[in-house]
């Protein structure tokens, strides 16, 4: 079951995201940034432990972003990633958001849910505020993808 994150999830979310960041599969997040955006996060738990997380962040206008989607190695391929994406889409609709984008190293995964590749340059400048602190800011190699919400 997908649930809103609690403050007690923050450290486990940070550890999970940074586990993949250290392996080049996601970008690093500080614990400070996780606390600041904790209300954007939803999680799946298994046996009381964090199994997966994702954040839906409002970017600009009707545009939002799925960030920090990660499932623990032990819990992958059990539908948790799918549930987290579906929950983010379901959360975006009643807010009136029309588009969800993501920056990812896993384009095939997001393509399964209708996300299409776009040119990063088409995203509004405001989106890049977090990139100012990224070591790859000038050489971003993530794929930008977007889902138009029906
Ligand atoms: C990508 C990730 C979130 C997928 O989570 P998951 O819980 O294993 O995914 P699910 O079990 O919900 O998979 C749903 C479907 O996508 C497929 N899938 C899973 N990972 C995939 C991948 N990397 N590429 C393509 N398809 C993938 C599954 O086979 C499944 O297909 P099916 O419905 O035909 O059976 C997980 O592998 C992960 O945390 N990876 C490391 C962090 C990361 O890359 N995050 C992505 C954002 S940058």
CSV table of C-alpha atoms and ligand atoms in Angstrom, one decimal:
chain,number,residue,atom,x,y,z
A,1,UNK,CA,0.0,0.0,0.0
A,2,UNK,CA,1.2,3.5,-0.9
A,3,UNK,CA,1.1,5.9,2.1
A,4,UNK,CA,2.1,9.5,2.8
A,5,UNK,CA,5.7,9.6,4.1
A,6,UNK,CA,6.2,10.3,7.8
A,7,UNK,CA,9.0,12.3,9.3
A,8,UNK,CA,10.4,9.0,10.6
A,9,UNK,CA,10.9,7.8,7.0
A,10,UNK,CA,13.2,10.7,6.1
A,11,UNK,CA,16.5,9.0,7.0
A,12,UNK,CA,15.6,5.7,5.2
A,13,UNK,CA,14.4,7.7,2.1
A,14,UNK,CA,17.7,9.6,2.1
A,15,UNK,CA,19.7,6.3,2.5
A,16,UNK,CA,17.8,4.6,-0.3
A,17,UNK,CA,18.2,7.5,-2.8
A,18,UNK,CA,21.9,7.8,-2.0
A,19,UNK,CA,22.4,4.1,-2.2
A,20,UNK,CA,21.5,4.4,-5.9
A,21,UNK,CA,23.2,7.7,-6.3
A,22,UNK,CA,26.5,6.1,-5.3
A,23,UNK,CA,26.0,3.6,-8.1
A,24,UNK,CA,25.3,6.3,-10.6
A,25,UNK,CA,21.6,5.5,-11.0
A,26,UNK,CA,20.1,8.6,-9.4
A,27,UNK,CA,21.3,12.0,-8.2
A,28,UNK,CA,22.3,12.5,-4.5
A,29,UNK,CA,19.8,14.2,-2.1
A,30,UNK,CA,20.8,15.7,1.2
A,31,UNK,CA,18.9,14.8,4.3
A,32,UNK,CA,18.0,18.5,4.6
A,33,UNK,CA,16.4,18.5,1.1
A,34,UNK,CA,14.4,15.3,2.0
A,35,UNK,CA,13.1,17.0,5.2
A,36,UNK,CA,12.2,20.1,3.2
A,37,UNK,CA,10.2,18.1,0.7
A,38,UNK,CA,8.9,15.3,2.9
A,39,UNK,CA,5.3,16.3,2.3
A,40,UNK,CA,5.8,15.5,-1.4
A,41,UNK,CA,6.8,11.9,-0.6
A,42,UNK,CA,4.8,8.7,-0.6
A,43,UNK,CA,6.3,5.4,0.5
A,44,UNK,CA,5.6,1.7,0.4
A,45,UNK,CA,6.6,-0.3,3.4
A,46,UNK,CA,7.2,-4.0,3.8
A,47,UNK,CA,7.4,-5.5,7.3
A,48,UNK,CA,7.6,-2.0,8.8
A,49,UNK,CA,10.7,-1.1,6.6
A,50,UNK,CA,10.8,1.3,3.7
A,51,UNK,CA,10.5,-0.6,0.5
A,52,UNK,CA,10.1,2.3,-2.0
A,53,UNK,CA,9.6,6.0,-2.2
A,54,UNK,CA,8.7,8.7,-4.7
A,55,UNK,CA,8.0,12.4,-4.6
A,56,UNK,CA,5.5,14.4,-6.6
A,57,UNK,CA,6.7,18.0,-6.7
A,58,UNK,CA,4.8,21.0,-8.2
A,59,UNK,CA,7.2,22.7,-10.6
A,60,UNK,CA,5.5,25.6,-12.4
A,61,UNK,CA,2.0,26.2,-13.8
A,62,UNK,CA,0.3,22.8,-14.5
A,63,UNK,CA,3.7,21.1,-14.6
A,64,UNK,CA,4.8,18.7,-11.9
A,65,UNK,CA,7.8,16.3,-11.4
A,66,UNK,CA,8.2,12.8,-10.1
A,67,UNK,CA,11.5,12.7,-8.2
A,68,UNK,CA,13.5,10.3,-6.1
A,69,UNK,CA,11.6,7.2,-7.2
A,70,UNK,CA,13.4,4.2,-5.7
A,71,UNK,CA,12.6,0.7,-4.6
A,72,UNK,CA,15.0,-1.3,-2.4
A,73,UNK,CA,17.0,-4.0,-4.2
A,74,UNK,CA,15.2,-6.7,-2.1
A,75,UNK,CA,11.7,-5.4,-3.1
A,76,UNK,CA,12.2,-4.7,-6.8
A,77,UNK,CA,10.1,-6.4,-9.5
A,78,UNK,CA,7.1,-6.8,-7.2
A,79,UNK,CA,5.1,-3.9,-8.6
A,80,UNK,CA,6.1,-1.3,-6.0
A,81,UNK,CA,7.6,1.1,-8.6
A,82,UNK,CA,4.4,0.8,-10.7
A,83,UNK,CA,2.3,1.6,-7.6
A,84,UNK,CA,4.3,4.6,-6.7
A,85,UNK,CA,4.1,6.1,-10.3
A,86,UNK,CA,0.3,5.4,-10.4
A,87,UNK,CA,-0.1,7.1,-7.0
A,88,UNK,CA,1.8,10.2,-8.2
A,89,UNK,CA,-0.4,10.4,-11.3
A,90,UNK,CA,-3.6,9.9,-9.2
A,91,UNK,CA,-2.4,12.6,-6.8
A,92,UNK,CA,-1.7,15.1,-9.7
A,93,UNK,CA,-5.1,14.9,-11.3
A,94,UNK,CA,-7.3,16.5,-8.6
A,95,UNK,CA,-4.7,19.2,-8.1
A,96,UNK,CA,-5.3,20.2,-11.7
A,97,UNK,CA,-1.8,19.3,-12.8
A,98,UNK,CA,-1.8,18.4,-16.5
A,99,UNK,CA,1.8,17.2,-17.0
A,100,UNK,CA,4.3,15.2,-15.0
A,101,UNK,CA,7.9,15.1,-16.1
A,102,UNK,CA,10.9,13.2,-14.8
A,103,UNK,CA,14.6,13.2,-15.2
A,104,UNK,CA,15.8,9.7,-15.2
A,105,UNK,CA,18.4,7.1,-16.1
A,106,UNK,CA,15.6,4.5,-16.5
A,107,UNK,CA,13.6,5.7,-19.6
A,108,UNK,CA,12.3,2.2,-20.4
A,109,UNK,CA,10.7,2.0,-17.0
A,110,UNK,CA,8.9,5.3,-17.4
A,111,UNK,CA,7.9,4.6,-21.0
A,112,UNK,CA,5.8,1.7,-19.7
A,113,UNK,CA,3.5,4.2,-18.1
A,114,UNK,CA,3.1,6.5,-21.1
A,115,UNK,CA,6.0,8.9,-20.5
A,116,UNK,CA,7.6,10.1,-23.7
A,117,UNK,CA,11.1,11.5,-24.1
A,118,UNK,CA,11.3,15.3,-24.5
A,119,UNK,CA,14.1,17.8,-25.1
A,120,UNK,CA,15.2,19.1,-21.7
A,121,UNK,CA,15.3,22.6,-23.1
A,122,UNK,CA,11.5,22.6,-23.4
A,123,UNK,CA,11.1,22.5,-19.6
A,124,UNK,CA,10.7,25.9,-17.9
A,125,UNK,CA,13.8,27.5,-16.5
A,126,UNK,CA,12.3,27.4,-13.0
A,127,UNK,CA,12.7,23.6,-13.2
A,128,UNK,CA,16.5,23.9,-13.1
A,129,UNK,CA,16.7,25.5,-9.7
A,130,UNK,CA,17.9,22.2,-8.1
A,131,UNK,CA,20.4,21.7,-10.8
A,132,UNK,CA,22.4,24.6,-9.6
A,133,UNK,CA,23.8,22.4,-6.9
A,134,UNK,CA,24.3,19.3,-9.0
A,135,UNK,CA,27.9,18.4,-9.9
A,136,UNK,CA,26.5,17.4,-13.4
A,137,UNK,CA,24.8,20.7,-13.9
A,138,UNK,CA,26.7,21.5,-17.1
A,139,UNK,CA,26.7,17.9,-18.4
A,140,UNK,CA,23.3,16.5,-17.4
A,141,UNK,CA,23.0,13.0,-18.7
A,142,UNK,CA,19.5,12.2,-17.4
A,143,UNK,CA,16.7,11.7,-19.9
A,144,UNK,CA,13.8,14.1,-19.7
A,145,UNK,CA,10.4,12.5,-20.1
A,146,UNK,CA,6.9,13.8,-19.7
A,147,UNK,CA,3.4,12.3,-19.2
A,148,UNK,CA,0.3,14.3,-20.3
A,149,UNK,CA,-2.4,13.6,-17.8
A,150,UNK,CA,-5.8,12.9,-19.3
B,1,LIG,C1,13.2,1.6,-11.6
B,1,LIG,C2,12.6,1.1,-10.3
B,1,LIG,C3,12.0,2.2,-9.5
B,1,LIG,C4,11.5,0.0,-10.7
B,1,LIG,O1,10.9,-0.4,-9.5
B,1,LIG,P1,10.2,-1.9,-9.3
B,1,LIG,O2,9.4,-1.9,-8.1
B,1,LIG,O3,11.2,-2.9,-9.5
B,1,LIG,O4,9.3,-1.9,-10.6
B,1,LIG,P2,7.9,-2.7,-10.8
B,1,LIG,O5,8.1,-4.1,-10.2
B,1,LIG,O6,6.7,-1.9,-10.4
B,1,LIG,O7,7.9,-2.9,-12.4
B,1,LIG,C5,6.8,-2.5,-13.2
B,1,LIG,C6,7.1,-3.0,-14.6
B,1,LIG,O8,8.3,-2.3,-15.1
B,1,LIG,C7,9.3,-3.3,-15.4
B,1,LIG,N1,10.5,-2.7,-15.0
B,1,LIG,C8,11.1,-2.7,-13.8
B,1,LIG,N2,12.3,-2.0,-13.9
B,1,LIG,C9,12.5,-1.7,-15.2
B,1,LIG,C10,13.5,-1.0,-15.8
B,1,LIG,N3,14.6,-0.6,-15.2
B,1,LIG,N4,13.4,-0.8,-17.2
B,1,LIG,C11,12.3,-1.3,-17.8
B,1,LIG,N5,11.3,-1.9,-17.2
B,1,LIG,C12,11.4,-2.1,-15.9
B,1,LIG,C13,8.9,-4.5,-14.7
B,1,LIG,O9,9.4,-5.7,-15.3
B,1,LIG,C14,7.4,-4.5,-14.7
B,1,LIG,O10,6.9,-5.0,-15.9
B,1,LIG,P3,5.6,-5.9,-16.0
B,1,LIG,O11,4.4,-5.0,-15.5
B,1,LIG,O12,5.5,-6.2,-17.4
B,1,LIG,O13,5.8,-7.0,-15.1
B,1,LIG,C15,13.6,0.3,-9.4
B,1,LIG,O14,14.3,-0.6,-10.3
B,1,LIG,C16,14.7,1.2,-8.8
B,1,LIG,O15,14.5,1.7,-7.7
B,1,LIG,N6,15.8,1.4,-9.5
B,1,LIG,C17,16.9,2.2,-9.0
B,1,LIG,C18,16.6,3.7,-8.8
B,1,LIG,C19,16.1,4.2,-10.1
B,1,LIG,O16,16.6,4.0,-11.2
B,1,LIG,N7,15.0,5.0,-10.1
B,1,LIG,C20,14.3,5.6,-11.3
B,1,LIG,C21,14.2,7.0,-11.2
B,1,LIG,S1,15.7,7.9,-11.6
